[in-house]
Short mmCIF file of C-alpha atoms and ligand atoms in Angstrom, two decimals:
data_model
loop_
_atom_site.label_atom_id
_atom_site.label_comp_id
_atom_site.label_asym_id
_atom_site.label_seq_id
_atom_site.Cartn_x
_atom_site.Cartn_y
_atom_site.Cartn_z
CA MET M 173 31.93 -107.32 -4.76
CA GLN M 174 31.01 -107.09 -8.43
CA ASP M 175 29.69 -103.70 -9.70
CA SER M 176 25.92 -103.30 -9.72
CA GLN M 177 26.33 -103.43 -13.89
CA ASN M 178 27.95 -106.92 -13.57
CA LEU M 179 25.61 -108.14 -10.73
CA LEU M 180 22.69 -107.67 -12.91
CA ALA M 181 23.58 -108.77 -15.87
CA ALA M 182 25.01 -112.30 -13.93
CA ARG M 183 21.33 -111.86 -12.22
CA GLN M 184 19.30 -112.14 -15.33
CA ARG M 185 21.97 -114.40 -16.70
CA LEU M 186 21.09 -117.12 -13.99
CA LEU M 187 17.67 -116.00 -12.58
CA GLY M 188 16.21 -116.07 -15.66
CA GLY M 189 12.98 -114.35 -16.43
CA GLY M 190 10.29 -114.58 -13.78
CA TYR M 191 12.12 -112.04 -11.69
CA ARG M 192 11.40 -108.39 -11.44
CA LEU M 193 13.66 -105.81 -9.58
CA PHE M 194 12.34 -102.24 -8.37
CA TYR M 195 13.32 -98.82 -10.04
CA ASP M 196 14.39 -98.33 -13.37
CA GLN M 197 18.05 -98.17 -11.52
CA PRO M 198 17.75 -100.68 -9.21
CA LEU M 199 19.38 -100.65 -5.91
CA HIS M 200 22.59 -102.90 -5.20
CA VAL M 201 22.29 -102.85 -1.32
CA VAL M 202 24.91 -104.55 1.33
CA ARG M 203 23.64 -103.30 4.75
CA GLY M 204 20.75 -101.98 6.64
CA GLU M 205 19.83 -100.39 10.17
CA GLY M 206 16.68 -99.49 11.53
CA VAL M 207 14.61 -97.67 8.91
CA TRP M 208 17.90 -97.15 6.38
CA LEU M 209 19.60 -99.56 3.66
CA TYR M 210 23.56 -98.56 2.46
CA ASP M 211 24.87 -99.22 -0.65
CA ALA M 212 28.60 -100.46 -1.18
CA GLN M 213 29.82 -96.61 -1.12
CA GLY M 214 27.78 -96.23 2.11
CA GLN M 215 25.24 -93.84 0.40
CA ALA M 216 21.73 -94.35 2.90
CA TYR M 217 18.48 -95.16 1.51
CA LEU M 218 15.52 -93.96 4.14
CA ASP M 219 13.37 -97.05 3.44
CA ALA M 220 9.83 -96.14 3.47
CA TYR M 221 8.36 -99.40 1.50
CA ASN M 222 9.85 -102.17 3.35
CA ASN M 223 7.05 -104.12 5.86
CA VAL M 224 9.43 -107.39 6.40
CA ALA M 225 12.08 -105.48 8.34
CA SER M 226 8.98 -104.10 10.19
CA VAL M 227 11.13 -103.95 13.88
CA GLY M 228 14.06 -102.24 11.62
CA HIS M 229 16.51 -103.81 9.59
CA CYS M 230 19.08 -105.81 11.68
CA HIS M 231 17.44 -105.50 14.39
CA PRO M 232 20.33 -106.45 17.36
CA ALA M 233 17.72 -108.59 19.01
CA VAL M 234 16.17 -110.24 17.05
CA VAL M 235 19.50 -110.73 15.24
CA ALA M 236 21.28 -112.13 18.75
CA ALA M 237 17.92 -114.35 19.32
CA ILE M 238 18.59 -116.20 15.59
CA ALA M 239 22.68 -116.62 16.40
CA SER M 240 21.78 -117.96 19.58
CA GLN M 241 19.99 -121.03 18.63
CA ALA M 242 21.43 -121.31 15.50
CA ALA M 243 23.80 -122.03 17.66
CA GLN M 244 22.46 -124.18 19.86
CA LEU M 245 19.88 -126.24 17.80
CA ASN M 246 18.09 -126.10 14.71
CA THR M 247 16.57 -129.00 13.56
CA HIS M 248 13.42 -130.39 11.78
CA THR M 249 9.59 -130.02 13.64
CA ARG M 250 8.84 -133.41 14.52
CA TYR M 251 10.52 -133.54 17.78
CA LEU M 252 9.50 -132.07 21.09
CA ASN M 253 11.11 -128.58 21.33
CA ASP M 254 10.33 -125.65 24.00
CA ALA M 255 10.63 -123.22 21.35
CA ILE M 256 7.46 -123.27 19.73
CA VAL M 257 5.08 -123.90 22.88
CA GLU M 258 6.89 -121.25 24.27
CA PHE M 259 6.23 -118.97 21.32
CA ALA M 260 3.31 -120.18 20.68
CA GLU M 261 1.77 -119.25 23.97
CA ASP M 262 3.07 -115.98 24.18
CA PHE M 263 1.84 -114.82 20.68
CA LEU M 264 -1.92 -117.00 20.84
CA SER M 265 -2.40 -114.65 23.65
CA GLU M 266 -2.59 -111.22 21.01
CA PHE M 267 -5.20 -112.90 19.19
CA PRO M 268 -9.08 -112.86 20.15
CA PRO M 269 -9.80 -116.43 23.00
CA GLU M 270 -11.80 -117.64 19.70
CA LEU M 271 -8.57 -118.56 17.68
CA ARG M 272 -6.43 -120.96 19.78
CA ASN M 273 -4.13 -123.11 17.13
CA ILE M 274 -1.48 -121.81 15.14
CA THR M 275 0.78 -123.51 12.92
CA MET M 276 4.01 -122.61 11.35
CA THR M 277 4.76 -122.59 8.20
CA CYS M 278 7.44 -120.76 6.66
CA THR M 279 6.21 -118.19 4.33
CA GLY M 280 2.77 -116.42 4.09
CA SER M 281 1.67 -118.62 0.78
CA GLU M 282 1.78 -121.44 2.52
CA ALA M 283 -0.22 -120.42 5.48
CA ASN M 284 -3.04 -119.11 2.99
CA ASP M 285 -2.75 -122.42 1.04
CA LEU M 286 -3.55 -124.45 4.39
CA ALA M 287 -6.22 -122.12 5.38
CA LEU M 288 -7.78 -122.93 1.57
CA ARG M 289 -7.32 -126.56 2.59
CA ILE M 290 -8.98 -126.43 5.73
CA ALA M 291 -12.07 -124.64 4.48
CA ARG M 292 -12.86 -126.60 2.28
CA GLN M 293 -12.60 -129.30 3.59
CA VAL M 294 -14.34 -128.50 6.75
CA THR M 295 -16.82 -127.01 4.92
CA GLY M 296 -17.34 -129.48 2.24
CA GLY M 297 -17.52 -126.32 -0.20
CA GLU M 298 -15.54 -125.42 -2.89
CA GLY M 299 -16.73 -121.63 -3.83
CA ILE M 300 -13.76 -118.90 -2.80
CA MET M 301 -13.79 -115.13 -3.13
CA VAL M 302 -11.33 -112.96 -3.57
CA THR M 303 -11.17 -109.32 -4.20
CA ARG M 304 -10.72 -108.02 -8.16
CA TRP M 305 -6.87 -107.40 -7.73
CA ALA M 306 -5.98 -109.24 -4.77
CA TYR M 307 -2.83 -111.22 -4.09
CA HIS M 308 -2.20 -114.24 -1.76
CA GLY M 309 0.70 -115.98 -2.41
CA VAL M 310 2.87 -118.14 -5.11
CA THR M 311 1.50 -121.80 -4.79
CA SER M 312 -1.04 -122.71 -7.99
CA LEU M 313 -3.88 -122.65 -6.03
CA LEU M 314 -3.31 -119.41 -4.93
CA ALA M 315 -1.97 -117.91 -8.20
CA GLY M 316 -5.72 -118.75 -9.05
CA LEU M 317 -6.95 -116.71 -6.57
CA SER M 318 -4.40 -113.61 -7.19
CA PRO M 319 -5.80 -111.57 -9.69
CA ALA M 320 -2.75 -109.19 -9.37
CA LEU M 321 -0.42 -111.07 -11.09
CA GLY M 322 -1.42 -109.42 -14.20
CA GLU M 323 -1.94 -110.54 -17.70
CA GLY M 324 -1.12 -114.49 -17.26
CA PHE M 325 -3.70 -114.79 -13.91
CA GLN M 326 -5.78 -117.52 -14.87
CA ARG M 327 -8.69 -117.66 -12.15
CA GLY M 328 -8.76 -120.88 -10.41
CA GLU M 329 -11.78 -123.12 -10.32
CA ASN M 330 -14.97 -122.37 -8.32
CA VAL M 331 -13.17 -118.81 -7.71
CA TRP M 332 -15.52 -115.76 -7.58
CA LEU M 333 -13.72 -112.03 -7.89
CA ILE M 334 -15.39 -109.86 -5.87
CA ASP M 335 -14.71 -105.81 -5.79
CA ALA M 336 -12.82 -104.10 -3.23
CA PRO M 337 -14.18 -101.50 -1.04
CA ASP M 338 -12.96 -98.74 -2.96
CA SER M 339 -14.18 -95.61 -1.18
CA TYR M 340 -12.49 -93.61 -3.67
CA ARG M 341 -14.27 -95.02 -7.18
CA THR M 342 -17.19 -97.04 -5.38
CA GLN M 343 -20.34 -96.21 -3.10
CA PRO M 344 -19.98 -97.38 0.72
CA GLY M 345 -21.56 -100.70 0.68
CA ALA M 346 -20.89 -102.10 -2.83
CA TRP M 347 -17.91 -104.70 -1.53
CA VAL M 348 -21.09 -106.17 0.79
CA ALA M 349 -23.42 -106.40 -2.88
CA SER M 350 -20.67 -107.78 -4.83
CA ILE M 351 -20.47 -110.58 -1.71
CA ALA M 352 -23.94 -111.27 -2.06
CA GLN M 353 -23.84 -111.37 -6.03
CA ALA M 354 -20.74 -113.96 -5.68
CA LEU M 355 -22.55 -115.99 -3.20
CA GLU M 356 -26.05 -115.61 -5.57
CA GLU M 357 -23.96 -116.78 -8.27
CA MET M 358 -22.51 -119.92 -6.26
CA ARG M 359 -26.49 -121.03 -5.60
CA GLN M 360 -27.09 -120.62 -9.19
CA ALA M 361 -23.84 -122.89 -10.08
CA GLY M 362 -24.58 -125.06 -7.18
CA VAL M 363 -21.24 -124.68 -5.89
CA LYS M 364 -20.82 -124.95 -1.90
CA PRO M 365 -19.09 -121.11 -0.43
CA ALA M 366 -15.51 -122.61 1.26
CA ALA M 367 -14.34 -119.08 2.36
CA LEU M 368 -14.24 -115.35 2.10
CA LEU M 369 -10.41 -114.69 2.13
CA PHE M 370 -9.30 -110.85 2.49
CA ASP M 371 -6.72 -109.07 3.32
CA THR M 372 -7.76 -106.48 5.63
CA ILE M 373 -6.34 -103.56 4.39
CA PHE M 374 -6.72 -104.90 0.70
CA SER M 375 -3.26 -103.95 -0.06
CA SER M 376 -2.92 -105.20 -3.86
CA ASP M 377 -6.29 -103.38 -4.49
CA GLY M 378 -5.25 -100.19 -3.54
CA ILE M 379 -5.21 -99.81 0.42
CA PHE M 380 -8.51 -99.49 1.64
CA SER M 381 -9.80 -98.97 5.51
CA PRO M 382 -13.74 -99.64 4.87
CA GLU M 383 -16.14 -99.39 7.80
CA ALA M 384 -16.79 -101.51 10.12
CA GLN M 385 -20.26 -102.25 9.74
CA ARG M 386 -19.62 -103.04 6.07
CA VAL M 387 -17.25 -105.52 7.01
CA GLN M 388 -19.85 -107.45 9.36
CA GLN M 389 -22.08 -107.51 7.05
CA GLY M 390 -20.03 -108.57 3.78
CA VAL M 391 -19.07 -111.29 6.89
CA ALA M 392 -22.05 -112.01 7.94
CA LEU M 393 -23.46 -113.06 4.39
CA VAL M 394 -20.46 -115.11 4.44
CA ARG M 395 -21.34 -117.05 7.24
CA ALA M 396 -24.82 -117.08 6.50
CA ALA M 397 -24.02 -119.35 3.37
CA GLY M 398 -21.99 -121.93 5.22
CA GLY M 399 -18.76 -120.09 4.38
CA LEU M 400 -15.48 -118.97 6.51
CA ILE M 401 -13.62 -115.93 7.46
CA ILE M 402 -10.21 -116.09 6.12
CA ALA M 403 -7.99 -112.90 7.26
CA ASP M 404 -4.90 -112.61 5.67
CA GLU M 405 -2.69 -110.17 7.78
CA VAL M 406 0.38 -111.15 5.34
CA GLN M 407 0.73 -107.46 4.88
CA PRO M 408 -1.45 -105.36 7.68
CA GLY M 409 -0.90 -107.42 10.61
CA PHE M 410 1.92 -107.26 13.55
CA GLY M 411 0.50 -103.06 14.39
CA ARG M 412 1.36 -101.51 11.22
CA THR M 413 -2.50 -100.18 11.00
CA GLY M 414 -1.80 -98.56 14.28
CA SER M 415 -4.89 -98.66 16.32
CA GLN M 416 -4.55 -102.37 16.64
CA ARG M 417 -2.21 -105.36 16.31
CA TRP M 418 -4.40 -106.86 13.37
CA GLY M 419 -6.23 -105.35 10.74
CA PHE M 420 -9.51 -107.17 11.30
CA LEU M 421 -9.77 -106.15 15.02
CA ARG M 422 -10.64 -102.65 13.27
CA TYR M 423 -14.24 -104.37 12.30
CA GLY M 424 -14.68 -105.59 14.95
CA VAL M 425 -14.92 -109.16 13.55
CA THR M 426 -13.41 -112.46 14.40
CA PRO M 427 -12.60 -114.32 11.31
CA ASP M 428 -11.87 -118.21 11.39
CA LEU M 429 -8.25 -118.16 10.47
CA VAL M 430 -6.00 -115.58 10.38
CA SER M 431 -2.78 -115.78 7.58
CA LEU M 432 0.63 -114.16 9.04
CA GLY M 433 3.94 -113.70 7.32
CA LYS M 434 6.56 -111.21 5.87
CA PRO M 435 6.94 -108.93 9.34
CA MET M 436 6.68 -112.06 11.83
CA GLY M 437 10.82 -112.76 11.63
CA ASN M 438 11.57 -109.47 10.70
CA GLY M 439 13.19 -110.92 7.35
CA HIS M 440 13.65 -114.44 8.26
CA PRO M 441 11.56 -117.04 6.80
CA VAL M 442 8.70 -117.41 9.53
CA ALA M 443 4.73 -117.66 8.61
CA ALA M 444 1.64 -119.02 10.29
CA LEU M 445 -1.81 -119.75 10.28
CA VAL M 446 -3.64 -118.78 13.52
CA GLY M 447 -7.58 -120.03 14.15
CA ARG M 448 -10.37 -121.80 15.78
CA PRO M 449 -8.85 -125.41 17.64
CA GLU M 450 -11.80 -127.43 15.96
CA LEU M 451 -11.21 -126.09 12.98
CA PHE M 452 -7.79 -127.65 13.33
CA ALA M 453 -9.05 -130.63 14.88
CA GLU M 454 -11.53 -131.67 11.80
CA PHE M 455 -8.63 -130.94 9.70
CA GLY M 456 -6.19 -133.17 11.40
CA ARG M 457 -8.84 -136.17 11.91
CA ARG M 458 -8.23 -136.31 7.91
CA GLN M 459 -5.09 -135.14 7.05
CA ARG M 460 -1.44 -134.45 7.84
CA TYR M 461 -0.14 -131.21 8.12
CA PHE M 462 4.32 -131.47 8.04
CA ASN M 463 6.23 -128.51 7.19
CA THR M 464 9.94 -129.23 7.68
CA PHE M 465 11.23 -125.94 8.17
CA GLY M 466 8.07 -124.67 9.50
CA GLY M 467 8.36 -123.88 13.04
CA ASN M 468 11.75 -124.33 13.43
CA PRO M 469 13.74 -123.78 16.66
CA VAL M 470 15.81 -120.51 15.09
CA SER M 471 12.46 -119.56 13.40
CA CYS M 472 10.15 -119.40 16.69
CA ARG M 473 13.27 -117.73 18.54
CA ALA M 474 12.77 -114.76 15.89
CA ALA M 475 9.32 -114.27 15.69
CA GLN M 476 9.71 -114.17 19.70
CA ALA M 477 12.05 -111.88 19.22
CA VAL M 478 10.15 -109.91 16.99
CA LEU M 479 6.96 -109.60 19.38
CA GLN M 480 8.92 -109.13 22.32
CA VAL M 481 10.52 -105.46 20.30
CA LEU M 482 7.47 -104.45 18.73
CA ARG M 483 6.00 -104.25 22.46
CA SER M 484 9.09 -103.31 24.32
CA GLU M 485 9.60 -100.83 22.26
CA GLN M 486 5.72 -99.88 21.32
CA LEU M 487 6.05 -99.76 17.54
CA GLN M 488 2.36 -100.15 16.92
CA ASN M 489 1.41 -96.82 19.25
CA ASN M 490 4.87 -95.72 16.54
CA ALA M 491 2.89 -96.65 13.41
CA GLN M 492 -0.28 -95.09 14.97
CA GLU M 493 1.45 -91.51 15.47
CA VAL M 494 3.71 -91.33 12.96
CA GLY M 495 1.35 -92.18 10.38
CA CYS M 496 -0.74 -89.41 11.42
CA PHE M 497 1.90 -87.10 10.95
CA LEU M 498 2.63 -88.26 7.69
CA ARG M 499 -1.33 -88.18 6.65
CA GLN M 500 -1.54 -84.53 7.91
CA GLY M 501 1.50 -83.96 6.03
CA LEU M 502 0.47 -85.31 2.76
CA CYS M 503 -3.05 -83.82 2.95
CA THR M 504 -0.65 -80.55 2.58
CA LEU M 505 0.80 -81.47 -0.12
CA ALA M 506 -3.05 -82.43 -1.61
CA ALA M 507 -3.90 -78.96 -1.74
CA GLN M 508 -0.64 -77.90 -3.55
CA TYR M 509 0.00 -80.55 -5.79
CA PRO M 510 -3.88 -81.43 -7.81
CA VAL M 511 -2.01 -84.53 -8.91
CA ILE M 512 -2.80 -86.27 -5.68
CA GLY M 513 -6.51 -87.50 -6.06
CA ASP M 514 -7.18 -89.27 -2.25
CA ILE M 515 -4.85 -90.37 0.67
CA ARG M 516 -5.65 -93.66 2.18
CA GLY M 517 -4.73 -95.78 4.97
CA GLU M 518 -4.21 -96.78 8.11
CA GLY M 519 -1.13 -96.18 10.65
CA LEU M 520 2.15 -96.59 8.33
CA PHE M 521 -0.11 -98.34 5.53
CA ILE M 522 -0.69 -95.29 3.46
CA GLY M 523 -1.72 -94.89 -0.26
CA VAL M 524 -1.73 -91.96 -1.85
CA GLU M 525 -3.75 -92.03 -5.20
CA LEU M 526 -1.99 -90.47 -8.08
CA VAL M 527 -4.99 -88.93 -10.67
CA LEU M 528 -5.27 -86.80 -13.82
CA GLY M 529 -8.34 -84.71 -12.93
CA HIS M 530 -10.05 -84.80 -9.81
CA GLU M 531 -13.88 -85.26 -11.40
CA GLN M 532 -12.30 -88.15 -14.12
CA LYS M 533 -9.94 -89.74 -11.18
CA THR M 534 -8.04 -91.08 -14.19
CA PRO M 535 -5.07 -92.87 -13.21
CA ALA M 536 -1.44 -91.54 -13.29
CA SER M 537 0.43 -94.24 -13.56
CA GLN M 538 3.25 -92.54 -15.77
CA ILE M 539 3.70 -89.78 -13.07
CA ALA M 540 3.16 -92.34 -10.29
CA ALA M 541 6.17 -94.49 -11.41
CA ALA M 542 8.09 -91.04 -12.10
CA VAL M 543 7.54 -90.30 -8.81
CA VAL M 544 8.86 -93.38 -7.29
CA ASN M 545 11.83 -93.59 -9.43
CA LYS M 546 12.79 -89.58 -8.52
CA MET M 547 11.91 -90.38 -4.82
CA ARG M 548 14.81 -92.92 -5.56
CA GLN M 549 16.94 -90.70 -7.34
CA ARG M 550 16.69 -89.20 -3.81
CA GLN M 551 17.27 -92.06 -2.22
CA ILE M 552 14.01 -92.34 -0.94
CA LEU M 553 12.48 -95.93 -1.24
CA ILE M 554 8.59 -96.03 -1.62
CA SER M 555 6.25 -98.29 -4.46
CA THR M 556 3.39 -98.04 -5.85
CA THR M 557 0.12 -100.12 -5.64
CA GLY M 558 -2.94 -100.73 -7.28
CA PRO M 559 -4.39 -102.25 -10.59
CA GLN M 560 -3.02 -99.50 -12.50
CA ALA M 561 0.15 -98.93 -10.46
CA SER M 562 -1.14 -94.96 -9.59
CA ILE M 563 -1.08 -94.94 -5.83
CA LEU M 564 2.13 -94.39 -3.80
CA LYS M 565 2.44 -97.31 -1.47
CA ILE M 566 4.04 -96.00 1.83
CA ARG M 567 4.82 -98.42 4.11
CA PRO M 568 7.96 -98.16 6.07
CA PRO M 569 9.67 -100.44 9.13
CA LEU M 570 7.64 -99.35 12.39
CA VAL M 571 10.42 -97.81 13.46
CA PHE M 572 10.22 -94.80 11.67
CA ARG M 573 10.01 -91.32 13.18
CA GLN M 574 8.13 -88.21 12.78
CA GLN M 575 12.03 -86.61 11.34
CA HIS M 576 11.77 -89.47 8.73
CA ALA M 577 8.24 -88.30 7.83
CA GLU M 578 9.68 -85.10 7.72
CA LEU M 579 12.31 -85.83 4.91
CA LEU M 580 10.05 -87.74 2.66
CA LEU M 581 7.15 -85.24 2.65
CA GLN M 582 10.06 -82.44 1.67
CA THR M 583 11.08 -84.87 -0.85
CA LEU M 584 7.75 -85.85 -2.11
CA GLY M 585 7.25 -82.36 -2.19
CA GLN M 586 10.30 -81.38 -4.70
CA VAL M 587 9.62 -84.50 -6.63
CA LEU M 588 5.87 -83.77 -7.16
CA GLU M 589 6.68 -79.81 -8.18
CA GLU M 590 8.59 -81.92 -10.77
CA VAL M 591 7.05 -84.68 -12.42
CA THR M 592 4.06 -81.79 -12.15
CA ALA M 593 6.01 -78.55 -13.98
N1 PMP N 676 -0.41 -112.26 1.29
C1 PMP N 676 -0.63 -111.15 1.01
C2 PMP N 676 -1.28 -110.00 0.96
C3 PMP N 676 0.94 -110.77 0.75
O1 PMP N 676 1.78 -109.81 0.31
C4 PMP N 676 1.59 -111.87 0.41
C5 PMP N 676 3.45 -111.22 -0.29
N2 PMP N 676 3.71 -110.45 -0.78
C6 PMP N 676 1.49 -113.41 0.47
C7 PMP N 676 0.24 -113.35 1.21
C8 PMP N 676 2.28 -114.54 0.01
O2 PMP N 676 3.31 -114.27 1.33
P1 PMP N 676 4.78 -115.05 0.70
O3 PMP N 676 5.67 -113.97 -0.21
O4 PMP N 676 5.76 -114.99 2.37
O5 PMP N 676 4.44 -116.08 0.82
#
């Protein structure tokens, strides 16, 4: 095995400039188990960031399901096979009854991309609304809808940026007003709305969970103007937000389309778009959708195993309980360290906004970066989010227990002491 310095140099030489690694001192891990990652020396790191390995790194049931199906059959998706139908039937039972079709893909980006194609075709509209610091994926279409890409972002054609429902800096209702304004601008420009696409916990915008009533109002405006609602559950889905399996359920709205990804295969690349059958039928009348790997037998067995573990280990419940414990501990730290301006989130999806001054609320981006790197030096992995990267993002695998939360809180206290001394 190469040492970390050689690996880093080789990576830069071979993979080129588009990639970014986490941490000033990038982590070279060789093994994972539960909430732990291990480096080559056997040093353990508490993973408090990874929502992909959602049921725990290398969960034995998921590993076994992948291995056994891979040993039996894996092929493209144009033959009859039991795995996709068995999975679809079971998985769709997790959704409101209006959402009864699924298209399997390999990535969340493909799911969002398909959602937009369907929305534009079915509504005959073009206008799409996304929040001001959203991230929705890697295709050229989605890059134009992902301002979180930063400096290089180029807004796509007929894309409107709306405010995030920022509970810390803006009045309740600002998000709805921003939707109304975008719809009015579309009307004036002669652009028919196609969809509102939103991440149901606004992960990249800074982690917000608006009141149900506000979301219902926003949704009603879009629908009245003829647009569809696409819920991006790639980050918040699969029980992470604790009280519900899917983020949109917290708001009491049923989207037309729901995109899913990251935790769906616990690291195996499997993703999907779930939605109203009429929409898929209308789309299918005029277009075909063929995704070579999307819904292959191995992916379906992986996703099925993840779903079973989520249920049998009651991980949504755990997200709710441990998330609550963690937020309480963070509130205690906030009373000691004024650099903590706000604590947000649901279940095991938590944002801790760092600021300089509670009145000014100046984003403390440098402090946030220092906290993340110092936590990493103490073997605890978190990251940041938000337009200024000033919000600590804590989003561990759902097998994160109280003792892990205690360790995180204790270490965060030490680090805050150090960075604010
Ligand atoms: N939507 C959201 C909210 C995401 O966070 C991401 C990935 N970061 C995507 C979509 C795209 O998913 P993928 O990387 O699997 O294409």
